[in-house]
PDB file of C-alpha atoms in Angstrom:
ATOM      1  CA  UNK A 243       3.902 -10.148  10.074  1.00 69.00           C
ATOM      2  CA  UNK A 244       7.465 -10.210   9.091  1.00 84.00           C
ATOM      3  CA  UNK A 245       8.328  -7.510   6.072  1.00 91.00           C
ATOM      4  CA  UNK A 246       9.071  -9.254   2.576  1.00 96.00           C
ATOM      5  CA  UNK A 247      12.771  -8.707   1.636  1.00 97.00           C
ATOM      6  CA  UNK A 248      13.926  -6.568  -0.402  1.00 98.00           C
ATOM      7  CA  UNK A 249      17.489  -5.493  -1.800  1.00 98.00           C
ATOM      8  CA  UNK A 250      18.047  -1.515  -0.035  1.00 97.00           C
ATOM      9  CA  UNK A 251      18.722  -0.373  -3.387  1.00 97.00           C
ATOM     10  CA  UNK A 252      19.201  -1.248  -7.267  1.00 98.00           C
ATOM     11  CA  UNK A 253      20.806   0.454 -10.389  1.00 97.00           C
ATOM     12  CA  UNK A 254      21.383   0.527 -14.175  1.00 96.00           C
ATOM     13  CA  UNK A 255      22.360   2.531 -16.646  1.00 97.00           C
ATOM     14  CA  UNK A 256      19.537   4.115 -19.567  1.00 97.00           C
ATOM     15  CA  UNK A 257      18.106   1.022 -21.753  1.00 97.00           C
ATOM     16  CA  UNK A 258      19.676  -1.435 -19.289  1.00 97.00           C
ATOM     17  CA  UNK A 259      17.376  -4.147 -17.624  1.00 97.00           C
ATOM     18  CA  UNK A 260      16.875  -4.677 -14.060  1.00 98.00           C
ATOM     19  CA  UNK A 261      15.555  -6.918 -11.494  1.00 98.00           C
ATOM     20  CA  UNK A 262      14.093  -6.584  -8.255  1.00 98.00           C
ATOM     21  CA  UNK A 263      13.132  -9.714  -5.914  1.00 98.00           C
ATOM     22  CA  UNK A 264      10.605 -10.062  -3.033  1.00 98.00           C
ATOM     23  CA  UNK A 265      11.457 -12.908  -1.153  1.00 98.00           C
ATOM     24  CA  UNK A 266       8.873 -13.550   1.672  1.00 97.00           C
ATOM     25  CA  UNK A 267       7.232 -17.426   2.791  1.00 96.00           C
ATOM     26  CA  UNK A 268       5.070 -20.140   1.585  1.00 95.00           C
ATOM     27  CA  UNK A 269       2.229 -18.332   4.092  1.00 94.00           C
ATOM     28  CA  UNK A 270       2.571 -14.816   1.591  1.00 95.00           C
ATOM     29  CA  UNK A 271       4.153 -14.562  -1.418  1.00 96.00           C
ATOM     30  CA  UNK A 272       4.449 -18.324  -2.013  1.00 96.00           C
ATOM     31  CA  UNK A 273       1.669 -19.704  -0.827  1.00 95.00           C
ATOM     32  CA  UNK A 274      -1.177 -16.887  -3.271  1.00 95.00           C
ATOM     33  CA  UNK A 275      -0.602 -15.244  -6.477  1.00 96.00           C
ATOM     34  CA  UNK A 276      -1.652 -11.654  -4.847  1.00 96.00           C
ATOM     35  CA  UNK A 277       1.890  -9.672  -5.576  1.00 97.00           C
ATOM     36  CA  UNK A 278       1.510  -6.132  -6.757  1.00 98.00           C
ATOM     37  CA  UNK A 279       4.311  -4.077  -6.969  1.00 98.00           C
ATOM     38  CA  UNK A 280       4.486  -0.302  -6.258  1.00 98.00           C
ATOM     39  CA  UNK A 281       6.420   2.547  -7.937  1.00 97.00           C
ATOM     40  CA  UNK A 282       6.773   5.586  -5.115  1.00 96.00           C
ATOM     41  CA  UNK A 283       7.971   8.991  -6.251  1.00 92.00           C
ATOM     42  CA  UNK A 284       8.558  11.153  -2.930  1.00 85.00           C
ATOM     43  CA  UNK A 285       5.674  13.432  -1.824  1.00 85.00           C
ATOM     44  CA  UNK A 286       3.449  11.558  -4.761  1.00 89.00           C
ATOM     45  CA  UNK A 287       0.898   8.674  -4.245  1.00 92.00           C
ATOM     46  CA  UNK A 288       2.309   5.506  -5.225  1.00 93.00           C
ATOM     47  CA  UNK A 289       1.279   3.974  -8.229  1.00 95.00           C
ATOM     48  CA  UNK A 290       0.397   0.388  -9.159  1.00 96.00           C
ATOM     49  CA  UNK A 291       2.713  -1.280 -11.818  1.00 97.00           C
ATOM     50  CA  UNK A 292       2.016  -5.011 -11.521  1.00 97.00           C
ATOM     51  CA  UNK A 293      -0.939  -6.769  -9.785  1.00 97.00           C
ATOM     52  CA  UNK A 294      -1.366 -10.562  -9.218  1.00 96.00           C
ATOM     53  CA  UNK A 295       2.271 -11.459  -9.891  1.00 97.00           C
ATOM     54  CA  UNK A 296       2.647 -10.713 -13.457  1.00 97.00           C
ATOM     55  CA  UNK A 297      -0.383  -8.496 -14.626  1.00 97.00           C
ATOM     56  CA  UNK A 298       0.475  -5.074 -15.933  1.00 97.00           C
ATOM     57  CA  UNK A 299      -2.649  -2.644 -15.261  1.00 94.00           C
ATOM     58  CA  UNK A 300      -3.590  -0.364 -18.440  1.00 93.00           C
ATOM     59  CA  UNK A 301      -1.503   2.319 -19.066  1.00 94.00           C
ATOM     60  CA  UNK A 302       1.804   0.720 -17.439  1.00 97.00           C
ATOM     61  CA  UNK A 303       4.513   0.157 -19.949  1.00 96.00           C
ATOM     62  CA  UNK A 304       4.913  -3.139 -21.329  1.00 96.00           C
ATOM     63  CA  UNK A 305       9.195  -2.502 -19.877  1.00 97.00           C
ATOM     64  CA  UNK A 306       7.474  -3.552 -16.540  1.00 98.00           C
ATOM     65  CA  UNK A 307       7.220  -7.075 -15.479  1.00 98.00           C
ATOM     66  CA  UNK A 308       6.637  -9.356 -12.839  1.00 98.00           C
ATOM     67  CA  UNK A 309       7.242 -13.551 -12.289  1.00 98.00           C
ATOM     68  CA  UNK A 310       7.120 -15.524  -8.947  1.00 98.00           C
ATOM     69  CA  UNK A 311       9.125 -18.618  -8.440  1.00 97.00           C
ATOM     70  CA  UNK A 312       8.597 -20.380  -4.968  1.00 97.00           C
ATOM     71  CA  UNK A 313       8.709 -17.879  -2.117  1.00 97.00           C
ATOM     72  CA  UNK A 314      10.286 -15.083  -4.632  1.00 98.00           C
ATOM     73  CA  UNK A 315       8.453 -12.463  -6.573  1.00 98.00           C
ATOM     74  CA  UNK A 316      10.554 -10.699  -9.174  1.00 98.00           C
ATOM     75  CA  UNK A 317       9.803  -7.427 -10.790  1.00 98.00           C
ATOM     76  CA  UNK A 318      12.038  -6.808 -13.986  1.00 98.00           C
ATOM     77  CA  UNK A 319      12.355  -3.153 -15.770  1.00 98.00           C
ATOM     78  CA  UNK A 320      14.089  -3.468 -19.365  1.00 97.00           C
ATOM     79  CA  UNK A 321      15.031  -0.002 -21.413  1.00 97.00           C
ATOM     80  CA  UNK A 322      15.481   1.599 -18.319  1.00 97.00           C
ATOM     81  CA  UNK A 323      14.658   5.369 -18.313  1.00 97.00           C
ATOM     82  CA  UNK A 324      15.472   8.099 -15.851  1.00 96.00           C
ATOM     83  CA  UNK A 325      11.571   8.270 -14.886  1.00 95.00           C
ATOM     84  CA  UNK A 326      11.657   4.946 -13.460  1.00 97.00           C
ATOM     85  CA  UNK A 327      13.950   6.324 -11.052  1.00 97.00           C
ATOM     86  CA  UNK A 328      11.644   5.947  -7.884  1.00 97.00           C
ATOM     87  CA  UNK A 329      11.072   3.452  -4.398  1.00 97.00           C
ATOM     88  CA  UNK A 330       9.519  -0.065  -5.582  1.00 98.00           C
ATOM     89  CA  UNK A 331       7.620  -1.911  -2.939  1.00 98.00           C
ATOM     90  CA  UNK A 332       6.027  -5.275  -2.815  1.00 98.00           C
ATOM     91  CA  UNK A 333       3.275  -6.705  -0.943  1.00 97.00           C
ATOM     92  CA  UNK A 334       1.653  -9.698  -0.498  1.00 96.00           C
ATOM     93  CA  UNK A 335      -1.599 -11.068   0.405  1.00 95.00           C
ATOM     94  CA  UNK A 336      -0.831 -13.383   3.365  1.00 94.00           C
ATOM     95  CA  UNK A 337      -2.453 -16.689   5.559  1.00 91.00           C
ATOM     96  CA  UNK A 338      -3.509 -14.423   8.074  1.00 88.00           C
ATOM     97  CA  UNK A 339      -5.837 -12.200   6.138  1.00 89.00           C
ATOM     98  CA  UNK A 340      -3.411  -9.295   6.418  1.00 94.00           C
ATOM     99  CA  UNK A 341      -1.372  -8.215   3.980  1.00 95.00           C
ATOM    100  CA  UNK A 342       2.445  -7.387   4.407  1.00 96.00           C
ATOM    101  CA  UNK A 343       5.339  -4.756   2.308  1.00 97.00           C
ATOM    102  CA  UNK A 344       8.740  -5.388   1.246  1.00 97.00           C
ATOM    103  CA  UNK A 345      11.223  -2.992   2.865  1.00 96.00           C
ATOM    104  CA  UNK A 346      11.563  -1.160  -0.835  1.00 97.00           C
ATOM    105  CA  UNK A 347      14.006  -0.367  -3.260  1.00 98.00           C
ATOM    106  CA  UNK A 348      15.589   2.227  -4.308  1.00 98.00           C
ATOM    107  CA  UNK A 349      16.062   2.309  -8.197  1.00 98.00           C
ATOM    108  CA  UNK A 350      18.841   4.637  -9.244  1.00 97.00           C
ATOM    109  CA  UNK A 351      19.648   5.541 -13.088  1.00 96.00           C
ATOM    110  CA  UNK A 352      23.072   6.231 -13.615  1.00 93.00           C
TER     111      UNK A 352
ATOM    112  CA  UNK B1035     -12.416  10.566 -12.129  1.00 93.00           C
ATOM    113  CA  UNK B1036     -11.413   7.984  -9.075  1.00 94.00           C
ATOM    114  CA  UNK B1037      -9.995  10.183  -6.375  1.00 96.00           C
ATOM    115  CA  UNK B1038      -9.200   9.796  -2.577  1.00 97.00           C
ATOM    116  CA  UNK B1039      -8.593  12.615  -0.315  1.00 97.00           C
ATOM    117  CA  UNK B1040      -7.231  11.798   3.600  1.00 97.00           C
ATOM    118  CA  UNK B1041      -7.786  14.416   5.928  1.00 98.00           C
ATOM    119  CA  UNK B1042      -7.607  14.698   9.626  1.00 98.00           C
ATOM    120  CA  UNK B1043      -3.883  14.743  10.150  1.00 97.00           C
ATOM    121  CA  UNK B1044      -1.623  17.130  13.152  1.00 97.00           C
ATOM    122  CA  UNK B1045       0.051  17.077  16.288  1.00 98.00           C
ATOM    123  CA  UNK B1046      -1.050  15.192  18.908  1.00 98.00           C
ATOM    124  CA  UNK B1047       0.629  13.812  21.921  1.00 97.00           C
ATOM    125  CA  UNK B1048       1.708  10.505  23.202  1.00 98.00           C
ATOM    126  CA  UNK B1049      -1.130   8.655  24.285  1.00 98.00           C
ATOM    127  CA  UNK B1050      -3.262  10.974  22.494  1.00 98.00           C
ATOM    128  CA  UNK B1051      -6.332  10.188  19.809  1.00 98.00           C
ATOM    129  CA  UNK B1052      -6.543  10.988  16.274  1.00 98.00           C
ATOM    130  CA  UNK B1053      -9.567  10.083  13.729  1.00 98.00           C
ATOM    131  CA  UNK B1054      -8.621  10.078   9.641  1.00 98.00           C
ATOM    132  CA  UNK B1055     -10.759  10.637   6.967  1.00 98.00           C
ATOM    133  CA  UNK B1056     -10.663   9.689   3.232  1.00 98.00           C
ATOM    134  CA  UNK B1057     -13.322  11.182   1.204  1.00 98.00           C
ATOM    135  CA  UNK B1058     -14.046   9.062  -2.404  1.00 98.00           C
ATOM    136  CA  UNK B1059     -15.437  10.014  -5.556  1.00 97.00           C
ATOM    137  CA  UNK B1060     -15.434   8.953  -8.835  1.00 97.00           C
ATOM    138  CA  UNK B1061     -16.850   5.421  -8.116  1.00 96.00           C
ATOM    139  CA  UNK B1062     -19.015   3.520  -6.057  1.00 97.00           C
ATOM    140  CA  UNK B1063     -17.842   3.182  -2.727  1.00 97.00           C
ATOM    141  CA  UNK B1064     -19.792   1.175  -1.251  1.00 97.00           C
ATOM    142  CA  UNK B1065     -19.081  -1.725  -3.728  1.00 96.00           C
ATOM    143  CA  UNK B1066     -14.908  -1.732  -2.777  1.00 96.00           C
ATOM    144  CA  UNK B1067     -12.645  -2.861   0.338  1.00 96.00           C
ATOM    145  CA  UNK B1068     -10.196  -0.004   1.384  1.00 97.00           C
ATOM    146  CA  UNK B1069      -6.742  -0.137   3.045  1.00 97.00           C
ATOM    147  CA  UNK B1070      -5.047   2.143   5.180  1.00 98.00           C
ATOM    148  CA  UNK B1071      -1.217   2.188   4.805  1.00 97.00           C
ATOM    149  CA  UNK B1072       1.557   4.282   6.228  1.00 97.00           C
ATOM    150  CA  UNK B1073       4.968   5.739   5.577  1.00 96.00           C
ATOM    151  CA  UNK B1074       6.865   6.632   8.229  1.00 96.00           C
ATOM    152  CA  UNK B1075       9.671   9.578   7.949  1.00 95.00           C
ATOM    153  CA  UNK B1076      12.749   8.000   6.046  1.00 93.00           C
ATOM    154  CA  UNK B1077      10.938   4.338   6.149  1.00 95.00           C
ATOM    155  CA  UNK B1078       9.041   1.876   3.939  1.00 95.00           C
ATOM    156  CA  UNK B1079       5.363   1.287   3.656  1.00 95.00           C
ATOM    157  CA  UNK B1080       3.256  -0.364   5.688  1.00 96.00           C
ATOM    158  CA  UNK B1081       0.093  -2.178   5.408  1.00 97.00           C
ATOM    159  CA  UNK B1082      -2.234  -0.878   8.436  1.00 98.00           C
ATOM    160  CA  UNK B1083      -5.693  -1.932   8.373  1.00 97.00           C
ATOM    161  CA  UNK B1084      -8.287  -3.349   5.715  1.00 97.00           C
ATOM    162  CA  UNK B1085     -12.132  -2.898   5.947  1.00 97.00           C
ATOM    163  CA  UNK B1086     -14.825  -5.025   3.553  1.00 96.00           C
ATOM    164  CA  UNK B1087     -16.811  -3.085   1.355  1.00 96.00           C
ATOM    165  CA  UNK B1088     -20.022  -3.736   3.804  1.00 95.00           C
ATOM    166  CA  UNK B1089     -17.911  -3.628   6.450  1.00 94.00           C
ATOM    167  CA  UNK B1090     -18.651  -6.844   7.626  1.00 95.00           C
ATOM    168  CA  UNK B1091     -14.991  -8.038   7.799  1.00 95.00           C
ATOM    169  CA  UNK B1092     -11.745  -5.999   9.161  1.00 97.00           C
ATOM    170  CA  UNK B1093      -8.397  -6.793   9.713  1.00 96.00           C
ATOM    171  CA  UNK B1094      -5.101  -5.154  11.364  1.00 97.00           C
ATOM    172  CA  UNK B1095      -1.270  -4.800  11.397  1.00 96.00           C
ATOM    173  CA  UNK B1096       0.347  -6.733  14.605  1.00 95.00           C
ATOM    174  CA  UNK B1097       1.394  -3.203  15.520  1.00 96.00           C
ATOM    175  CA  UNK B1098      -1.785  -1.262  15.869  1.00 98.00           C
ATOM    176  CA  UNK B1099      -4.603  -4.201  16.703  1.00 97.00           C
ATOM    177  CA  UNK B1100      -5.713  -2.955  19.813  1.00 97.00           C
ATOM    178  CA  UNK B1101      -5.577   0.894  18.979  1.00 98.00           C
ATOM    179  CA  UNK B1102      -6.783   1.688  15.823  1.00 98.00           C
ATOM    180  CA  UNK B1103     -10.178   1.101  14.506  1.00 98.00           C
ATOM    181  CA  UNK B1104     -11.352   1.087  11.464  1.00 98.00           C
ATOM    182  CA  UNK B1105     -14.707   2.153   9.910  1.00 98.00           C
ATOM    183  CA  UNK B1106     -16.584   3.653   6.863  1.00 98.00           C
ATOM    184  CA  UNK B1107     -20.033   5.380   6.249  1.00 98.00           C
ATOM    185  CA  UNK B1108     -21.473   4.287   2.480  1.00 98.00           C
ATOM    186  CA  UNK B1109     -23.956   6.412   2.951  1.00 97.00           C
ATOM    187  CA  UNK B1110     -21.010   9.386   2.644  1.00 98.00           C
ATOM    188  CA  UNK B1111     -18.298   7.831   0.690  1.00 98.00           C
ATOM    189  CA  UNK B1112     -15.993   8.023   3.786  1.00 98.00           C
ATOM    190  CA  UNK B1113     -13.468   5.422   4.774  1.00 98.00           C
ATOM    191  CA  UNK B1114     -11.883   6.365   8.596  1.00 98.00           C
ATOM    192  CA  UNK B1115      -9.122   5.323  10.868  1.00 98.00           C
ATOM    193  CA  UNK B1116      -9.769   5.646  14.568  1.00 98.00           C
ATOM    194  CA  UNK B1117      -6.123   6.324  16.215  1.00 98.00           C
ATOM    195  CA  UNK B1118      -6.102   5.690  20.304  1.00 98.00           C
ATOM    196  CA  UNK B1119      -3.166   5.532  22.826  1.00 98.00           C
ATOM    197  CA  UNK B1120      -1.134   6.831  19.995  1.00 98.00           C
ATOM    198  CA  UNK B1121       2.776   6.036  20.220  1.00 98.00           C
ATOM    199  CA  UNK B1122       6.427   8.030  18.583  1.00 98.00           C
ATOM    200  CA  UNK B1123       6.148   5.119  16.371  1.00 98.00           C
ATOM    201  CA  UNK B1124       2.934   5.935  14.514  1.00 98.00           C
ATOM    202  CA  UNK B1125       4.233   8.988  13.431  1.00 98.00           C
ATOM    203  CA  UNK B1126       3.424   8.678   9.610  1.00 97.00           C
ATOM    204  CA  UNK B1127       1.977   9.903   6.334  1.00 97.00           C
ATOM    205  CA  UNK B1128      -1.101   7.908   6.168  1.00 98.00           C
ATOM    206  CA  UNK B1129      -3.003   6.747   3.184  1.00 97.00           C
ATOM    207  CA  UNK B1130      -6.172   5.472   2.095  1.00 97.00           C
ATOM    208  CA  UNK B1131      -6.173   3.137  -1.002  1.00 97.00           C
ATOM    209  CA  UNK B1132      -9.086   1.660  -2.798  1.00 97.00           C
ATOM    210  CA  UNK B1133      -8.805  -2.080  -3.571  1.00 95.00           C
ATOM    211  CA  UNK B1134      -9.183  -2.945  -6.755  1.00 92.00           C
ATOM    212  CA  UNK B1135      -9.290  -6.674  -8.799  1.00 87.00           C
ATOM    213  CA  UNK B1136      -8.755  -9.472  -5.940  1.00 81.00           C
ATOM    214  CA  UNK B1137      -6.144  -8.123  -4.236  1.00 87.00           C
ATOM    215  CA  UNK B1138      -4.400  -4.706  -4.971  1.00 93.00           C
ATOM    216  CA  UNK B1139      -4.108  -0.995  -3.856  1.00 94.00           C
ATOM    217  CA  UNK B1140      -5.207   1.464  -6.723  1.00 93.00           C
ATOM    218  CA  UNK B1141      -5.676   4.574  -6.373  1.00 95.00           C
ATOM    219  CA  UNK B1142      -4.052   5.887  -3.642  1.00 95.00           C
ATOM    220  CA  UNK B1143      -4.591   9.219  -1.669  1.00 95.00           C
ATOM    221  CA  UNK B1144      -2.099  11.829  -1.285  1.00 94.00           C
ATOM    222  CA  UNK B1145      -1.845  11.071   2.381  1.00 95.00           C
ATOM    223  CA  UNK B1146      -2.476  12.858   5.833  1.00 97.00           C
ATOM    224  CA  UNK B1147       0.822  13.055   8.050  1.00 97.00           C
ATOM    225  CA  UNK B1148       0.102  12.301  11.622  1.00 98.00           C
ATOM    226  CA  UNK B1149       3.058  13.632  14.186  1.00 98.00           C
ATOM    227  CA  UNK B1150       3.082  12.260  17.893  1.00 98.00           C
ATOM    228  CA  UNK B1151       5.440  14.029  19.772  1.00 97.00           C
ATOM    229  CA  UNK B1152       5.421  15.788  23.286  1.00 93.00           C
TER     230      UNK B1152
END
């Protein structure tokens, strides 16, 4: 149960786009299409922003969105705004029944 | 609305025992899986156990199979986490989080934090 990878950290200016990537293995994030990603203000519950790879739940903002390519999940914020400043996490449904997080990400907007 | 509360948190030392609760309301409980997950201080999250909405089916991290169980009551809209020979290492915020769809985590609960420490 090795964590997906995940860059430390990420950042971009106001109404810049960005992209995060989840790279894991063909038994997780390659091998189902059960990604979600996570947004995670400090001392807050986190908060679902993409579900099954590319899925945006109601409510989200249509800047959020997600793609999978092989063993690589990708979530992409456009118009960047200082709100999405926050921790990102993946996580993947995996072979085993279990399900495993990327280390996070720490979005900064400059 | 949906809501999750964990409660049960504290101190307790290495070795020790610890039981978590997560109270739900605002739908039916007994028709949903629930996860625990963690956050250890300074760290990412982590994916800790998963029960099946009957029950009938559980599964567990690598790094707490063995010592935590867990368990929910339908019959009170309670998910728990059974915490034995309790390590440094599982010092945590812990939440519960109701699955929703196939396979994600939504809503989450606040969290409990859970300290072991002599």
């Amino acid at each position: 149960q090795s964590a997906l990878t995940q860059p430390a950290s990420v950042s971009g200016s106001p109404g810049q786009s960005i992209t995060i990537s989840c790279t894991g293995t063909s038994s997780d994030v390659g091998g189902y299409n059960f990604v979600s990603w996570y947004q995670h203000h400090p001392g807050k519950a986190p908060k679902v922003m993409i579900y099954d790879v590319s899925k945006r739940p109601s409510g989200v903002s249509n800047r959020f969105s997600g793609s999978k390519s092989g063993n690589t999940a990708s979530l992409t914020i456009s118009g960047l705004q200082a709100e999405d400043e926050a921790d990102y996490y993946c996580i993947s449904y995996t072979s085993s029944i279990t399900w495993v997080f990327g280390g996070g990400t720490k979005l900064t907007v400059l | 609305q949906v809501q999750l509360v964990e409660s049960g948190g504290g101190v307790v030392q290495p070795g020790g025992s610890l039981r978590l609760s997560c109270a739900a309301s605002g739908f039916t409980f007994k028709n949903y899986g629930m996860h625990w997950v963690r956050q250890a201080p300074g760290k990412g999250l982590e994916w800790v156990a998963f029960i099946r909405y009957d029950g009938s089916n559980k599964s567990y991290a690598d790094s707490v199979k063995g010592r935590f169980s867990i368990s929910r009551d339908n019959s009170k809209n309670s998910l728990y986490l059974q915490m034995n020979s309790l390590r440094v290492v599982d010092t945590a915020v812990y939440h519960c989080a109701k699955v929703s769809g196939l396979n994600w985590f939504d809503p989450w609960g606040q969290g409990t934090l859970v300290t072991v420490s002599s």
